[in-house]
Tab-separated table of C-alpha atoms and ligand atoms in Angstrom:
chain	number	residue	atom	x	y	z
A	1	MET	CA	134.076	67.617	88.241
A	2	SER	CA	134.689	71.045	86.802
A	3	VAL	CA	138.238	72.287	86.511
A	4	ALA	CA	138.789	75.972	87.221
A	5	LEU	CA	140.379	77.640	84.218
A	6	PRO	CA	143.215	80.016	85.018
A	7	ARG	CA	142.077	83.617	85.020
A	8	VAL	CA	143.074	85.613	81.938
A	9	TRP	CA	144.268	88.978	83.214
A	10	ARG	CA	143.365	92.056	81.280
A	11	THR	CA	146.070	93.680	79.177
A	12	ALA	CA	146.055	96.765	76.989
A	13	ARG	CA	144.574	96.478	73.519
A	14	ARG	CA	147.680	97.982	71.972
A	15	THR	CA	149.612	94.837	72.855
A	16	HIS	CA	147.098	92.372	71.476
A	17	GLY	CA	148.300	92.552	67.879
A	18	PHE	CA	151.953	92.140	68.842
A	19	ALA	CA	153.640	88.802	68.415
A	20	GLU	CA	156.738	87.966	70.413
A	21	SER	CA	159.822	89.029	68.450
A	22	VAL	CA	160.631	86.085	66.200
A	23	ILE	CA	164.273	87.178	66.006
A	24	ARG	CA	164.682	86.923	69.766
A	25	THR	CA	162.671	83.668	69.913
A	26	MET	CA	164.987	82.024	67.389
A	27	THR	CA	167.999	82.727	69.600
A	28	ARG	CA	166.321	80.720	72.354
A	29	VAL	CA	165.414	77.932	69.930
A	30	SER	CA	168.987	77.858	68.664
A	31	ASP	CA	170.396	77.597	72.178
A	32	GLU	CA	167.991	74.773	72.981
A	33	CYS	CA	169.123	72.812	69.894
A	34	GLY	CA	172.789	73.619	70.424
A	35	ALA	CA	172.833	74.959	66.853
A	36	ILE	CA	175.010	77.681	65.334
A	37	ASN	CA	172.974	80.820	65.830
A	38	LEU	CA	172.765	82.779	62.586
A	39	SER	CA	169.394	84.230	63.624
A	40	GLN	CA	169.626	87.260	65.931
A	41	GLY	CA	172.218	89.688	64.592
A	42	PHE	CA	174.854	89.997	67.281
A	43	PRO	CA	178.612	89.416	66.927
A	44	ASP	CA	180.369	86.533	68.690
A	45	PHE	CA	183.641	88.473	68.871
A	46	SER	CA	184.970	91.193	71.181
A	47	PRO	CA	184.548	94.931	70.824
A	48	PRO	CA	187.662	97.108	70.376
A	49	ASP	CA	189.802	97.520	73.515
A	50	GLU	CA	189.391	101.291	73.362
A	51	LEU	CA	185.707	100.913	74.198
A	52	LEU	CA	186.254	98.297	76.906
A	53	ALA	CA	188.949	100.367	78.619
A	54	GLY	CA	186.835	103.525	78.306
A	55	SER	CA	183.871	101.915	80.067
A	56	VAL	CA	185.921	100.159	82.764
A	57	ASP	CA	187.823	103.386	83.507
A	58	ALA	CA	184.533	105.252	83.710
A	59	ILE	CA	183.066	102.742	86.186
A	60	ARG	CA	186.243	102.693	88.307
A	61	GLY	CA	186.500	106.458	88.024
A	62	GLY	CA	183.050	107.027	89.496
A	63	VAL	CA	180.757	107.423	86.461
A	64	ASN	CA	178.002	105.324	88.007
A	65	GLN	CA	175.041	107.654	88.314
A	66	TYR	CA	172.677	109.057	85.689
A	67	ALA	CA	174.225	110.897	82.807
A	68	ILE	CA	172.426	113.978	81.471
A	69	THR	CA	169.183	112.519	80.182
A	70	TRP	CA	169.939	113.256	76.499
A	71	GLY	CA	173.508	111.956	76.722
A	72	SER	CA	176.772	112.977	78.393
A	73	ALA	CA	178.472	116.035	76.906
A	74	ASN	CA	181.509	113.871	76.173
A	75	ILE	CA	179.720	111.397	73.902
A	76	ARG	CA	177.670	114.092	72.170
A	77	GLU	CA	180.806	116.109	71.399
A	78	ALA	CA	182.664	113.000	70.195
A	79	LEU	CA	179.686	112.103	68.000
A	80	ALA	CA	179.381	115.568	66.485
A	81	ALA	CA	183.097	115.516	65.587
A	82	LYS	CA	182.903	112.034	64.058
A	83	ILE	CA	179.742	112.818	62.093
A	84	TYR	CA	181.380	115.964	60.689
A	85	GLU	CA	184.527	114.071	59.813
A	86	TRP	CA	182.612	111.365	57.948
A	87	TYR	CA	179.728	113.178	56.338
A	88	HIS	CA	180.414	116.914	56.722
A	89	MET	CA	177.152	117.195	58.604
A	90	ASP	CA	176.998	120.134	60.975
A	91	VAL	CA	175.400	118.675	64.075
A	92	CYS	CA	175.264	120.776	67.227
A	93	PRO	CA	175.944	118.520	70.226
A	94	ARG	CA	173.864	120.809	72.457
A	95	GLU	CA	170.763	121.008	70.254
A	96	ASN	CA	170.676	118.253	67.666
A	97	LEU	CA	171.902	115.094	69.388
A	98	THR	CA	170.142	112.754	71.800
A	99	VAL	CA	171.666	109.541	73.130
A	100	ALA	CA	169.147	106.713	73.637
A	101	CYS	CA	169.134	103.073	74.762
A	102	GLY	CA	170.077	101.694	71.356
A	103	ALA	CA	168.622	102.574	67.972
A	104	THR	CA	165.607	100.530	69.078
A	105	GLU	CA	164.622	102.957	71.823
A	106	ALA	CA	165.639	105.792	69.518
A	107	MET	CA	163.036	104.710	66.945
A	108	ALA	CA	160.286	104.355	69.552
A	109	ALA	CA	161.125	107.732	71.141
A	110	VAL	CA	161.231	109.492	67.753
A	111	LEU	CA	157.876	108.097	66.646
A	112	LEU	CA	156.269	108.948	69.987
A	113	ALA	CA	157.671	112.456	69.624
A	114	ILE	CA	156.419	113.209	66.091
A	115	VAL	CA	153.465	110.942	65.329
A	116	ASP	CA	149.891	111.441	66.511
A	117	PRO	CA	147.143	108.824	66.647
A	118	GLY	CA	145.576	108.573	63.194
A	119	ASP	CA	148.781	109.552	61.370
A	120	GLU	CA	150.396	107.198	58.909
A	121	VAL	CA	154.001	106.016	58.751
A	122	VAL	CA	155.310	104.509	55.527
A	123	VAL	CA	157.413	101.390	56.088
A	124	MET	CA	159.177	99.592	53.256
A	125	GLU	CA	159.020	95.819	53.473
A	126	PRO	CA	160.741	93.507	54.195
A	127	PHE	CA	161.477	95.511	57.346
A	128	TYR	CA	163.231	95.203	60.677
A	129	GLU	CA	160.467	93.864	62.881
A	130	ASN	CA	160.196	96.747	65.378
A	131	TYR	CA	158.982	99.458	62.999
A	132	GLY	CA	155.361	98.301	62.765
A	133	PRO	CA	154.808	97.776	66.520
A	134	ASP	CA	156.580	101.103	67.268
A	135	THR	CA	154.118	102.859	64.957
A	136	GLU	CA	151.161	101.067	66.509
A	137	ILE	CA	152.298	102.001	70.035
A	138	CYS	CA	151.763	105.607	68.885
A	139	GLY	CA	148.206	104.784	67.766
A	140	ALA	CA	149.329	105.440	64.194
A	141	LYS	CA	149.003	103.242	61.145
A	142	PRO	CA	151.967	101.659	59.392
A	143	VAL	CA	151.446	101.713	55.613
A	144	TYR	CA	153.619	99.112	53.947
A	145	ALA	CA	155.380	99.611	50.615
A	146	PRO	CA	156.877	96.368	49.285
A	147	LEU	CA	160.352	96.335	47.776
A	148	SER	CA	160.627	94.338	44.515
A	149	PRO	CA	160.776	90.682	45.589
A	150	GLY	CA	164.138	89.040	45.046
A	151	THR	CA	166.203	92.087	44.084
A	152	TRP	CA	164.742	94.175	46.920
A	153	ASP	CA	164.974	97.335	44.821
A	154	ILE	CA	162.669	100.139	45.858
A	155	ASP	CA	159.451	99.935	43.856
A	156	PHE	CA	158.827	103.660	43.537
A	157	GLU	CA	155.322	103.263	42.185
A	158	ARG	CA	154.278	101.349	45.279
A	159	LEU	CA	156.252	103.660	47.536
A	160	GLU	CA	154.508	106.695	46.090
A	161	ALA	CA	151.132	104.962	46.424
A	162	ALA	CA	151.810	104.462	50.145
A	163	PHE	CA	152.111	108.220	50.765
A	164	SER	CA	148.992	110.240	51.551
A	165	PRO	CA	148.138	113.545	53.193
A	166	LYS	CA	148.108	111.593	56.493
A	167	THR	CA	151.749	110.496	56.089
A	168	ARG	CA	153.825	111.901	58.923
A	169	ALA	CA	157.021	110.020	58.143
A	170	VAL	CA	158.701	107.361	56.052
A	171	ILE	CA	161.191	104.971	57.651
A	172	VAL	CA	164.287	104.338	55.534
A	173	ASN	CA	166.820	101.705	56.577
A	174	THR	CA	170.072	101.637	54.629
A	175	PRO	CA	172.202	99.504	54.605
A	176	ASN	CA	169.110	97.374	54.931
A	177	ASN	CA	168.149	94.680	57.393
A	178	PRO	CA	167.096	92.057	56.249
A	179	SER	CA	167.656	92.487	52.478
A	180	GLY	CA	171.311	93.585	52.485
A	181	ARG	CA	170.498	96.350	49.988
A	182	VAL	CA	172.212	99.731	50.131
A	183	PHE	CA	170.081	102.595	48.855
A	184	GLY	CA	172.266	105.083	47.010
A	185	ARG	CA	171.949	108.778	46.320
A	186	SER	CA	169.462	108.599	43.449
A	187	ALA	CA	167.054	106.326	45.377
A	188	LEU	CA	167.296	108.598	48.420
A	189	GLU	CA	166.636	111.657	46.236
A	190	ARG	CA	163.389	110.118	45.025
A	191	ILE	CA	162.333	109.368	48.609
A	192	ALA	CA	163.296	112.920	49.590
A	193	GLU	CA	161.106	114.290	46.807
A	194	LEU	CA	158.126	112.381	48.255
A	195	CYS	CA	158.916	113.742	51.725
A	196	HIS	CA	158.885	117.298	50.361
A	197	ARG	CA	155.693	116.722	48.384
A	198	TYR	CA	153.814	115.289	51.363
A	199	ASP	CA	155.531	117.415	54.019
A	200	ALA	CA	156.712	114.241	55.739
A	201	TYR	CA	159.790	113.415	57.812
A	202	ALA	CA	162.364	110.863	56.722
A	203	ILE	CA	163.341	108.742	59.716
A	204	THR	CA	166.500	106.930	58.728
A	205	ASP	CA	167.823	103.885	60.532
A	206	GLU	CA	171.536	104.003	59.675
A	207	ILE	CA	172.753	101.493	62.259
A	208	TYR	CA	174.763	99.615	59.571
A	209	GLU	CA	176.372	102.806	58.189
A	210	HIS	CA	179.892	101.354	58.506
A	211	ILE	CA	179.173	97.896	57.080
A	212	LEU	CA	179.288	98.214	53.275
A	213	TYR	CA	180.784	96.045	50.550
A	214	ASP	CA	182.354	96.296	47.115
A	215	GLY	CA	183.468	99.890	47.641
A	216	LEU	CA	179.934	101.240	48.136
A	217	GLU	CA	179.551	104.421	50.175
A	218	HIS	CA	176.928	105.261	52.735
A	219	VAL	CA	174.922	108.381	51.896
A	220	PRO	CA	173.050	109.840	54.872
A	221	MET	CA	169.643	111.166	53.807
A	222	ALA	CA	170.289	114.299	55.894
A	223	THR	CA	173.116	115.323	53.531
A	224	LEU	CA	170.744	115.626	50.544
A	225	PRO	CA	169.740	119.162	49.532
A	226	GLY	CA	166.881	120.408	51.689
A	227	MET	CA	166.831	117.279	53.870
A	228	ALA	CA	168.971	118.285	56.873
A	229	GLU	CA	165.987	119.620	58.834
A	230	ARG	CA	163.443	117.120	57.546
A	231	THR	CA	165.500	114.016	58.328
A	232	ILE	CA	165.705	112.329	61.708
A	233	THR	CA	168.835	110.180	61.620
A	234	LEU	CA	169.186	107.182	63.927
A	235	SER	CA	172.324	105.188	64.474
A	236	GLY	CA	174.236	103.605	67.299
A	237	ALA	CA	177.283	101.820	68.616
A	238	SER	CA	175.887	98.265	68.519
A	239	LYS	CA	176.963	97.226	65.042
A	240	THR	CA	179.871	99.611	64.387
A	241	PHE	CA	181.653	98.667	67.610
A	242	SER	CA	180.192	95.163	68.210
A	243	VAL	CA	178.494	96.157	71.476
A	244	THR	CA	174.864	95.161	70.896
A	245	GLY	CA	174.356	94.579	74.634
A	246	TRP	CA	175.467	98.062	75.656
A	247	ARG	CA	172.348	99.720	74.263
A	248	ILE	CA	173.900	102.979	73.123
A	249	GLY	CA	172.159	104.630	70.172
A	250	TRP	CA	171.656	108.206	69.032
A	251	ILE	CA	169.293	110.517	67.240
A	252	ILE	CA	170.201	113.511	65.094
A	253	ALA	CA	167.280	115.885	64.552
A	254	ASN	CA	166.402	119.553	64.167
A	255	ARG	CA	166.058	121.570	67.352
A	256	ASP	CA	162.275	121.280	67.705
A	257	VAL	CA	162.205	117.543	67.078
A	258	SER	CA	165.201	117.004	69.369
A	259	SER	CA	163.456	118.828	72.156
A	260	ALA	CA	160.314	116.653	71.818
A	261	VAL	CA	162.388	113.459	71.493
A	262	ARG	CA	164.412	114.321	74.597
A	263	LYS	CA	161.246	114.649	76.671
A	264	VAL	CA	159.891	111.287	75.501
A	265	HIS	CA	163.273	109.632	76.030
A	266	ASP	CA	163.536	111.093	79.527
A	267	PHE	CA	160.136	109.750	80.564
A	268	LEU	CA	160.811	106.357	78.978
A	269	THR	CA	164.286	105.570	80.270
A	270	VAL	CA	165.876	108.657	81.943
A	271	GLY	CA	169.006	107.834	80.034
A	272	ALA	CA	171.357	105.349	78.444
A	273	PRO	CA	173.969	103.622	80.683
A	274	ALA	CA	176.357	106.394	81.779
A	275	PRO	CA	179.702	104.537	81.888
A	276	LEU	CA	179.009	102.829	78.582
A	277	GLN	CA	178.424	106.228	76.974
A	278	GLU	CA	181.982	107.086	78.074
A	279	GLY	CA	183.281	103.825	76.566
A	280	VAL	CA	181.657	104.642	73.231
A	281	ALA	CA	182.978	108.220	73.408
A	282	ALA	CA	186.485	106.800	73.895
A	283	GLY	CA	186.022	104.570	70.842
A	284	LEU	CA	184.755	107.480	68.757
A	285	ARG	CA	187.743	109.623	69.735
A	286	LEU	CA	190.515	107.016	69.660
A	287	LEU	CA	189.754	104.680	66.769
A	288	PRO	CA	191.394	105.770	63.508
A	289	PRO	CA	189.557	105.931	60.143
A	290	ASP	CA	191.124	102.554	59.285
A	291	TYR	CA	189.055	100.932	62.002
A	292	TYR	CA	185.891	101.612	60.013
A	293	THR	CA	187.279	100.489	56.650
A	294	ASP	CA	188.671	97.336	58.261
A	295	LEU	CA	185.256	96.640	59.773
A	296	SER	CA	183.682	96.645	56.296
A	297	ALA	CA	186.526	94.532	54.880
A	298	GLU	CA	186.175	91.942	57.655
A	299	TYR	CA	182.434	91.721	57.122
A	300	GLU	CA	182.947	91.481	53.365
A	301	ALA	CA	185.152	88.420	53.946
A	302	ARG	CA	182.395	86.908	56.108
A	303	ARG	CA	179.832	87.614	53.381
A	304	ASP	CA	182.140	85.975	50.855
A	305	LEU	CA	182.202	82.872	53.021
A	306	LEU	CA	178.489	82.486	53.677
A	307	TYR	CA	176.818	83.847	50.561
A	308	PRO	CA	178.384	81.529	47.939
A	309	ALA	CA	177.885	78.563	50.277
A	310	LEU	CA	174.169	79.306	50.484
A	311	VAL	CA	173.922	79.572	46.699
A	312	GLU	CA	175.893	76.338	46.348
A	313	ALA	CA	173.519	74.640	48.799
A	314	GLY	CA	170.529	75.601	46.639
A	315	PHE	CA	169.292	78.869	48.155
A	316	LYS	CA	168.558	81.883	45.933
A	317	ALA	CA	169.492	85.298	47.294
A	318	ALA	CA	170.615	88.773	46.302
A	319	ARG	CA	174.264	89.254	47.265
A	320	PRO	CA	174.361	91.634	50.252
A	321	GLU	CA	175.747	95.100	49.530
A	322	GLY	CA	175.820	96.081	53.178
A	323	ALA	CA	174.636	95.139	56.701
A	324	TYR	CA	175.268	91.535	57.757
A	325	TYR	CA	172.342	89.421	56.601
A	326	VAL	CA	171.449	87.201	53.658
A	327	LEU	CA	167.734	86.947	52.910
A	328	ALA	CA	167.556	83.583	51.194
A	329	ASP	CA	164.807	81.937	49.146
A	330	PHE	CA	164.665	78.210	49.931
A	331	SER	CA	161.772	77.329	47.592
A	332	GLY	CA	164.146	75.372	45.336
A	333	LEU	CA	164.977	73.137	48.308
A	334	SER	CA	161.782	72.643	50.229
A	335	ASP	CA	158.128	73.588	50.139
A	336	GLN	CA	157.818	73.752	53.923
A	337	PRO	CA	156.662	77.093	55.322
A	338	ASP	CA	159.449	79.341	56.603
A	339	ASP	CA	158.930	78.711	60.332
A	340	GLN	CA	158.998	74.926	59.895
A	341	PHE	CA	161.979	75.110	57.564
A	342	ALA	CA	163.857	77.361	60.026
A	343	LEU	CA	163.168	74.909	62.868
A	344	TRP	CA	164.233	71.991	60.688
A	345	LEU	CA	167.485	73.781	59.829
A	346	ALA	CA	168.154	74.449	63.519
A	347	ARG	CA	167.368	70.891	64.641
A	348	GLU	CA	168.599	68.750	61.775
A	349	VAL	CA	171.324	70.838	60.164
A	350	GLY	CA	172.476	72.725	63.262
A	351	VAL	CA	172.265	76.246	61.789
A	352	THR	CA	169.506	78.620	62.915
A	353	PRO	CA	168.069	81.342	60.657
A	354	VAL	CA	165.094	83.664	61.201
A	355	PRO	CA	161.856	82.744	59.365
A	356	GLY	CA	161.308	85.244	56.550
A	357	SER	CA	157.652	85.948	57.359
A	358	SER	CA	158.714	87.995	60.390
A	359	PHE	CA	159.941	90.729	58.034
A	360	PHE	CA	156.623	91.200	56.205
A	361	SER	CA	153.228	92.612	57.146
A	362	SER	CA	151.583	89.733	55.332
A	363	PRO	CA	153.354	86.515	56.410
A	364	ASP	CA	152.702	84.898	53.014
A	365	SER	CA	155.224	87.244	51.401
A	366	GLY	CA	158.034	85.656	53.432
A	367	ARG	CA	156.954	82.016	53.611
A	368	HIS	CA	159.725	80.938	51.186
A	369	LEU	CA	162.467	82.994	52.863
A	370	VAL	CA	164.840	82.708	55.802
A	371	ARG	CA	167.422	85.246	56.990
A	372	PHE	CA	170.971	84.281	57.947
A	373	ALA	CA	173.192	86.682	59.938
A	374	PHE	CA	176.927	86.473	59.284
A	375	CYS	CA	178.280	88.582	62.161
A	376	LYS	CA	180.293	85.611	63.423
A	377	THR	CA	183.939	84.591	63.616
A	378	GLU	CA	185.467	82.853	60.603
A	379	GLY	CA	185.686	79.516	62.447
A	380	MET	CA	181.999	79.622	63.358
A	381	LEU	CA	180.988	80.581	59.814
A	382	ARG	CA	183.147	77.816	58.304
A	383	GLN	CA	181.387	75.309	60.532
A	384	ALA	CA	177.989	76.713	59.492
A	385	VAL	CA	178.989	76.523	55.823
A	386	GLU	CA	180.021	72.910	56.200
A	387	ARG	CA	176.725	72.022	57.837
A	388	LEU	CA	174.743	73.909	55.196
A	389	SER	CA	176.475	72.016	52.407
A	390	ALA	CA	174.612	68.918	53.619
A	391	VAL	CA	171.129	70.511	53.378
A	392	GLY	CA	170.320	68.943	49.993
A	393	SER	CA	171.185	65.425	51.139
A	394	LEU	CA	169.216	65.728	54.384
A	395	LEU	CA	165.955	66.856	52.758
B	401	LIG	N1	169.203	93.923	64.668
B	401	LIG	C1	169.410	92.559	65.041
B	401	LIG	C2	168.636	91.640	64.132
B	401	LIG	O1	167.908	92.073	63.282
B	401	LIG	C3	169.049	92.326	66.480
B	401	LIG	C4	167.615	92.479	66.743
B	401	LIG	C5	167.303	92.473	68.187
B	401	LIG	O2	167.095	91.436	68.734
B	401	LIG	N2	167.263	93.618	68.799
B	401	LIG	O3	168.751	90.459	64.283
């Protein structure tokens, strides 16, 4: 007797190369195992009251319909003031700012607005896993430039080799997910020089701009000489204010790029959640400068809990300078591939990381790596550290 096979429904070719996000998958795996979830980077603590009150007041006060598609005037004005205060960047809230549904939508909208099919986008790797698929959605080609393995310094020879006359943009993420590196002024100047030489945009993902350690400072690419117009700066509220579920991000760009981005954003989403924009605006206006320095200090304490414990347990890793991840080499502990090792850690040790291969174009480059996120309360991290101390004896 023949068994009818289920019909395979046709889907667009552009989706066929995409894998499900491994970061998001690991959160599900972690929940299933009842493990401590150090995979997907979201905090397990509350956002500041100023933001909560701002959003609740907005909802109760009637802000429940669409905001202006590119962001309410209130949040754009609050952003322009904060960006000037921090970086002395002159950003016009009417012309240069667009509010999007998180930095994730921001990146997709920017690429759709500036990249044509056949163009190339330079992506340094390891990378945050959306950049490649975002580029491919545009029909463009991501060209990968590996950072130096282990230290995750920029390898300028390889970066330069990735540029070509077809390069439309380079994506720069500092502080960096997943490596924890912070790229300082001199590294950014060398990237800027390549952008000038190849007439390319720098698209900077600065979502971790307020999470830096050891006194390091964040340098926005747009503040470098000649880069204000050529840089498209992305950031958002998710990490700075611990509101990853609110999906409020923003884009700073020159007038022409902003106008193209706003059209794409409008057709994609109409707009980011209106009352939550008001909550973020309240946070931007009401939180004092100390809030931001305390945020870094609190994360530094979390780093100083997890990082030495990983080294003690036998992992090798560069100490994070910013953002909230440790990219750890486990080859001294196990020769399992990264996905099996990550599953083993979740099931047997009770701590879930992300397999390292999801941050590389060629999975082999990350087979010996896993990424741990430390955006968790001290109690949760202490428990994770205790569990990780048993890794050697369980293998
Ligand atoms: N940026 C976070 C991470 O890298 C969350 C990613 C996501 O799921 N959107 O884990």
